[in-house]
């Protein structure tokens, strides 16, 4: 088997392909020949040494993959060889061969691609957890703000919001606005030229949004909080402001940390607003919750209510280029690695 390792903290050049013997599935496990693996901003933060809870180097990153089951362990009755499946992983996704418990694979709907399947798990689970579970979005015409709306999570949030009839505000560079409108973003905002807080206040006549999803950090958290309506919730699920270059900058990290607001419980009571943290990688113990959510997402995908957007696919041997592409903010939709 071939896997892509983060060999040490640093720039994209620290990613390295290595070979090892193929693993065999034990009782209750299946072996999957991976065709595509998702690349997430969390992987970049891991590479830079900025991701809490990442394993010690060297390790194989990656939270999601898709492929074909080619071997069953003893006692497996819920799957068969040849099944095409989505595979959530707890690290280790950048590989051409995975061995996982049988309950950890989900069938790919007929006619769907491996690349799209590899784009489903992290982005759509993050958006679902933020909007539905934590944000409590209901089918009642709510309003949401999504930062990085042209990225994988942003597109997932827009598509889920459309199912719930929500009005979407999304930040992205102007070149991506036409695409966002097709995804259901009613109000694309050019974060380079427009103040999203001001735009939201104007468009909502001062009422604000019910859910704001912010993976940026720094002063963006404060502005997103001020953009909330009464009973609104700010979901913070990243800190991309800390990763402005290919390698870690302690100076930038300190600056962004100092710009990050401290939310007082007394102020939140007075404002009737809440701040909720979301770290999908630390929710693996909530297997039943995540399994229910992913089954719903796969069902919506099969029904045509969702469609993961893959903006770029790189051969696994060029994983460093995939990281550079994401950090350059070039992607619309998901970036995946492919394995032959």
Coordinates of C-alpha atoms in Angstrom, one line a residue:
X1 CA 0.0 0.0 0.0
X2 CA 1.1 3.6 -0.6
X3 CA 0.4 6.4 1.9
X4 CA 1.2 10.1 2.1
X5 CA 2.8 11.1 5.4
X6 CA 3.4 14.4 7.1
X7 CA 7.0 13.7 8.0
X8 CA 7.6 16.8 10.1
X9 CA 6.1 20.3 10.7
X10 CA 6.6 22.7 7.8
X11 CA 5.6 23.6 4.3
X12 CA 4.0 21.4 1.7
X13 CA 7.4 19.9 0.9
X14 CA 7.2 17.8 4.2
X15 CA 4.5 15.6 2.6
X16 CA 6.1 12.3 1.5
X17 CA 4.8 9.1 -0.1
X18 CA 5.8 5.8 1.5
X19 CA 5.1 2.2 0.9
X20 CA 4.2 -0.6 3.3
X21 CA 2.7 -4.1 3.3
X22 CA -1.1 -4.3 2.6
X23 CA -3.1 -4.8 5.8
X24 CA -5.6 -7.6 6.3
X25 CA -9.0 -7.0 8.0
X26 CA -9.6 -8.6 11.4
X27 CA -12.9 -9.7 12.7
X28 CA -15.7 -7.2 12.0
X29 CA -13.5 -5.2 9.6
X30 CA -13.4 -4.5 5.9
X31 CA -10.5 -3.6 3.6
X32 CA -11.1 -0.7 1.2
X33 CA -9.1 0.0 -1.9
X34 CA -9.2 3.8 -1.9
X35 CA -9.9 5.7 -5.1
X36 CA -10.1 9.2 -3.7
X37 CA -9.4 11.0 -0.4
X38 CA -10.6 14.4 0.7
X39 CA -8.1 17.2 1.5
X40 CA -9.2 19.6 4.3
X41 CA -7.8 22.8 5.7
X42 CA -7.4 20.9 9.0
X43 CA -4.7 18.8 7.2
X44 CA -2.8 22.0 6.4
X45 CA -3.0 23.1 10.0
X46 CA -1.7 19.7 11.0
X47 CA 1.2 20.0 8.6
X48 CA 2.1 23.4 10.0
X49 CA 1.9 22.2 13.6
X50 CA -1.2 24.3 14.4
X51 CA -3.9 21.6 14.8
X52 CA -4.7 20.5 18.4
X53 CA -4.8 16.8 18.8
X54 CA -2.8 15.8 15.7
X55 CA -0.6 12.7 16.1
X56 CA 3.1 13.0 16.4
X57 CA 5.0 13.0 13.1
X58 CA 5.4 11.1 11.0
X59 CA 1.7 10.2 10.4
X60 CA -0.8 9.9 7.6
X61 CA -3.4 12.7 7.6
X62 CA -6.9 12.6 6.2
X63 CA -10.4 12.3 7.6
X64 CA -12.3 10.9 4.6
X65 CA -12.0 8.6 1.6
X66 CA -14.0 6.6 -0.9
X67 CA -13.3 3.3 -2.6
X68 CA -14.2 -0.3 -3.1
X69 CA -14.3 -3.1 -0.5
X70 CA -12.0 -5.9 -1.7
X71 CA -11.8 -8.1 1.4
X72 CA -14.1 -8.8 4.4
X73 CA -12.9 -9.8 7.9
X74 CA -14.5 -12.7 9.7
X75 CA -18.1 -12.1 10.8
X76 CA -18.9 -9.2 8.5
X77 CA -22.5 -9.5 7.2
X78 CA -23.4 -5.9 6.5
X79 CA -21.1 -5.5 3.4
X80 CA -19.8 -7.5 0.5
X81 CA -16.7 -7.4 -1.7
X82 CA -17.2 -4.9 -4.6
X83 CA -19.3 -2.5 -2.6
X84 CA -18.5 1.2 -3.4
X85 CA -18.3 3.1 -0.1
X86 CA -17.7 6.4 1.7
X87 CA -15.3 6.0 4.5
X88 CA -14.9 8.5 7.4
X89 CA -11.5 8.1 9.1
X90 CA -9.9 9.2 12.2
X91 CA -6.7 10.3 10.5
X92 CA -5.0 8.0 7.9
X93 CA -7.1 8.9 4.9
X94 CA -4.3 9.8 2.5
X95 CA -3.7 6.2 1.5
X96 CA -4.7 3.7 -1.2
X97 CA -5.7 1.0 1.3
X98 CA -7.8 1.3 4.5
X99 CA -8.9 -1.3 7.0
X100 CA -11.9 0.0 9.1
X101 CA -14.8 -1.5 11.1
X102 CA -17.6 -2.5 8.9
X103 CA -20.0 -0.1 10.6
X104 CA -17.7 2.8 9.4
X105 CA -18.5 2.5 5.7
X106 CA -21.6 3.9 3.9
X107 CA -22.7 2.9 0.4
X108 CA -22.2 5.4 -2.4
X109 CA -25.5 6.1 -4.2
X110 CA -25.7 4.6 -7.7
X111 CA -24.2 6.8 -10.4
X112 CA -22.1 8.9 -8.0
X113 CA -18.4 9.3 -8.4
X114 CA -15.6 8.4 -6.0
X115 CA -14.3 12.0 -6.1
X116 CA -17.6 13.4 -5.0
X117 CA -17.9 10.7 -2.3
X118 CA -14.6 11.7 -0.9
X119 CA -15.9 15.3 -0.7
X120 CA -18.9 14.4 1.4
X121 CA -17.9 13.4 4.9
X122 CA -16.0 16.2 6.6
X123 CA -17.6 19.2 4.8
X124 CA -21.2 18.1 5.0
X125 CA -21.0 16.7 8.5
X126 CA -19.4 20.0 9.6
X127 CA -22.2 22.0 8.0
X128 CA -24.9 19.7 9.2
X129 CA -23.6 19.8 12.8
X130 CA -23.2 23.5 12.7
X131 CA -26.6 24.4 11.2
X132 CA -28.9 21.6 12.3
X133 CA -27.6 20.2 15.5
X134 CA -25.9 23.2 17.1
X135 CA -27.4 26.0 15.2
X136 CA -30.9 24.6 15.5
X137 CA -31.9 25.8 12.0
X138 CA -35.5 25.1 11.3
X139 CA -37.6 25.1 8.2
X140 CA -39.0 28.5 9.0
X141 CA -37.0 30.9 6.8
X142 CA -33.9 31.4 8.9
X143 CA -30.9 33.5 7.9
X144 CA -27.3 32.2 7.9
X145 CA -23.9 33.7 7.3
X146 CA -21.2 31.4 5.9
X147 CA -17.6 32.5 5.6
X148 CA -15.5 30.9 2.8
X149 CA -18.7 30.2 1.0
X150 CA -17.0 28.8 -2.1
X151 CA -15.1 26.2 -0.1
X152 CA -16.2 22.7 0.7
X153 CA -17.9 23.5 4.0
X154 CA -19.4 26.7 2.6
X155 CA -21.0 25.0 -0.4
X156 CA -22.3 22.2 1.9
X157 CA -23.8 24.8 4.2
X158 CA -25.5 26.6 1.3
X159 CA -27.0 23.3 0.0
X160 CA -28.3 22.2 3.4
X161 CA -29.7 25.7 4.0
X162 CA -31.6 25.5 0.7
X163 CA -33.2 22.3 1.9
X164 CA -34.4 24.2 5.0
X165 CA -35.5 27.2 3.1
X166 CA -32.9 29.5 4.7
X167 CA -31.6 32.8 3.3
X168 CA -27.8 32.6 2.9
X169 CA -25.2 35.3 3.1
X170 CA -21.7 34.1 2.0
X171 CA -18.3 35.7 1.9
X172 CA -16.0 35.0 -1.0
X173 CA -13.9 36.8 -3.6
X174 CA -16.0 38.5 -6.4
X175 CA -14.9 36.0 -9.1
X176 CA -16.8 33.3 -7.2
X177 CA -20.1 35.1 -6.8
X178 CA -21.9 33.8 -9.9
X179 CA -21.1 30.2 -8.9
X180 CA -22.4 30.9 -5.3
X181 CA -25.7 32.2 -6.5
X182 CA -26.2 28.9 -8.4
X183 CA -25.6 27.1 -5.1
X184 CA -28.3 29.1 -3.4
X185 CA -26.3 31.9 -1.8
X186 CA -28.7 34.8 -2.0
X187 CA -26.2 37.4 -0.9
X188 CA -22.6 36.9 -1.9
X189 CA -20.3 39.3 -0.2
X190 CA -16.8 40.3 -1.5
X191 CA -14.8 40.1 1.7
X192 CA -11.9 42.0 0.0
X193 CA -14.0 45.1 -0.7
X194 CA -17.2 44.9 1.5
X195 CA -17.8 44.9 5.2
X196 CA -19.9 41.8 5.7
X197 CA -21.3 43.1 9.0
X198 CA -22.5 46.3 7.4
X199 CA -24.0 44.4 4.4
X200 CA -25.9 42.0 6.7
X201 CA -27.3 44.8 8.8
X202 CA -28.5 46.6 5.7
X203 CA -30.0 43.6 4.0
X204 CA -31.8 42.4 7.2
X205 CA -32.8 45.9 8.3
X206 CA -30.7 45.5 11.4
X207 CA -32.1 42.2 12.5
X208 CA -29.0 40.0 11.7
X209 CA -28.6 36.3 11.0
X210 CA -29.7 33.3 13.1
X211 CA -26.6 31.3 12.5
X212 CA -23.0 32.4 11.6
X213 CA -20.4 29.9 10.7
X214 CA -16.9 31.3 11.1
X215 CA -13.7 29.3 10.6
X216 CA -11.5 32.4 10.3
X217 CA -10.8 33.6 13.8
X218 CA -9.2 36.9 14.9
X219 CA -11.4 39.9 14.6
X220 CA -13.8 38.0 12.3
X221 CA -15.3 36.2 15.3
X222 CA -16.3 39.6 16.8
X223 CA -17.8 40.9 13.6
X224 CA -19.7 37.6 13.1
X225 CA -21.1 37.8 16.6
X226 CA -22.3 41.4 16.1
X227 CA -24.0 40.2 12.9
X228 CA -26.3 37.8 14.9
X229 CA -30.0 38.3 15.5
X230 CA -31.5 37.9 18.9
X231 CA -31.3 34.1 19.7
X232 CA -28.6 33.8 17.1
X233 CA -25.6 31.5 17.4
X234 CA -22.0 31.9 16.3
X235 CA -20.5 28.6 15.4
X236 CA -16.7 28.8 15.4
X237 CA -15.0 25.8 13.8
X238 CA -11.5 26.9 12.7
X239 CA -8.7 29.5 12.9
X240 CA -7.6 29.9 9.3
X241 CA -6.3 33.4 10.0
X242 CA -3.3 31.7 11.7
X243 CA -2.3 30.0 8.4
X244 CA -1.5 32.9 6.1
X245 CA 1.7 31.4 4.7
X246 CA 3.1 27.9 3.9
X247 CA 4.8 27.6 7.3
X248 CA 3.9 28.5 10.8
X249 CA 4.5 32.1 11.8
X250 CA 4.6 32.6 15.6
X251 CA 4.2 36.4 15.1
X252 CA 1.1 36.1 13.0
X253 CA -0.3 33.4 15.4
X254 CA 0.2 35.7 18.4
X255 CA -1.3 38.7 16.5
X256 CA -4.5 36.7 15.5
X257 CA -4.8 35.4 19.0
X258 CA -4.7 38.8 20.5
X259 CA -7.4 40.0 18.0
X260 CA -9.7 37.1 19.0
X261 CA -12.5 38.3 21.2
X262 CA -13.3 36.9 24.7
X263 CA -17.0 36.3 25.0
X264 CA -18.5 37.1 28.4
X265 CA -21.5 34.9 29.5
X266 CA -23.1 38.0 31.0
X267 CA -22.8 39.9 27.6
X268 CA -24.3 36.8 25.8
X269 CA -27.2 36.8 28.2
X270 CA -27.9 40.4 27.6
X271 CA -27.5 40.0 23.8
X272 CA -29.6 36.8 23.7
X273 CA -26.8 35.3 21.6
X274 CA -24.6 32.3 21.9
X275 CA -21.1 31.1 20.9
X276 CA -20.5 27.4 20.2
X277 CA -17.3 25.7 19.4
X278 CA -17.2 22.8 16.8
X279 CA -14.3 20.4 16.4
X280 CA -15.5 17.5 14.2
X281 CA -12.3 15.6 14.8
X282 CA -13.1 15.4 18.5
X283 CA -16.6 14.0 18.0
X284 CA -15.6 10.5 17.1
X285 CA -17.0 9.2 20.4
X286 CA -20.4 10.4 19.3
X287 CA -20.7 7.6 16.8
X288 CA -24.5 7.3 16.9
X289 CA -24.9 11.0 16.3
X290 CA -22.5 11.2 13.4
X291 CA -23.8 8.0 11.9
X292 CA -27.3 9.3 11.8
X293 CA -26.2 12.6 10.3
X294 CA -24.1 10.9 7.6
X295 CA -26.9 8.5 6.7
X296 CA -29.2 11.5 6.2
X297 CA -26.6 13.3 4.1
X298 CA -26.0 10.2 1.9
X299 CA -29.8 9.9 1.4
X300 CA -30.1 13.6 0.4
X301 CA -27.2 13.1 -2.0
X302 CA -28.9 10.1 -3.6
X303 CA -32.2 12.1 -3.9
X304 CA -30.3 14.9 -5.7
X305 CA -30.9 17.4 -2.8
X306 CA -27.1 17.7 -2.3
X307 CA -24.2 17.5 -4.7
X308 CA -20.6 17.7 -3.5
X309 CA -18.6 20.0 -5.7
X310 CA -15.0 18.9 -6.5
X311 CA -13.0 21.9 -7.6
X312 CA -9.7 20.0 -8.2
X313 CA -8.3 16.5 -8.1
X314 CA -4.5 15.8 -7.7
X315 CA -2.7 12.5 -7.9
X316 CA -1.7 11.4 -4.4
X317 CA 2.0 11.8 -5.4
X318 CA 1.2 15.5 -5.8
X319 CA -0.4 16.0 -2.4
X320 CA 2.0 19.0 -1.8
X321 CA 0.4 20.7 -4.8
X322 CA -3.1 20.1 -3.4
X323 CA -2.0 21.9 -0.1
X324 CA -0.5 24.8 -2.1
X325 CA -3.7 25.1 -4.1
X326 CA -5.9 25.3 -1.0
X327 CA -3.6 27.7 0.8
X328 CA -3.6 29.9 -2.2
X329 CA -7.4 30.2 -1.8
X330 CA -7.8 29.1 -5.4
X331 CA -10.4 26.3 -4.9
X332 CA -14.1 26.4 -5.5
X333 CA -15.4 23.4 -3.7
X334 CA -13.5 20.4 -2.5
X335 CA -9.9 19.3 -3.3
X336 CA -9.3 15.6 -3.4
X337 CA -6.4 13.2 -3.9
X338 CA -6.8 10.3 -6.4
X339 CA -5.2 6.9 -6.2
X340 CA -4.8 4.5 -9.1

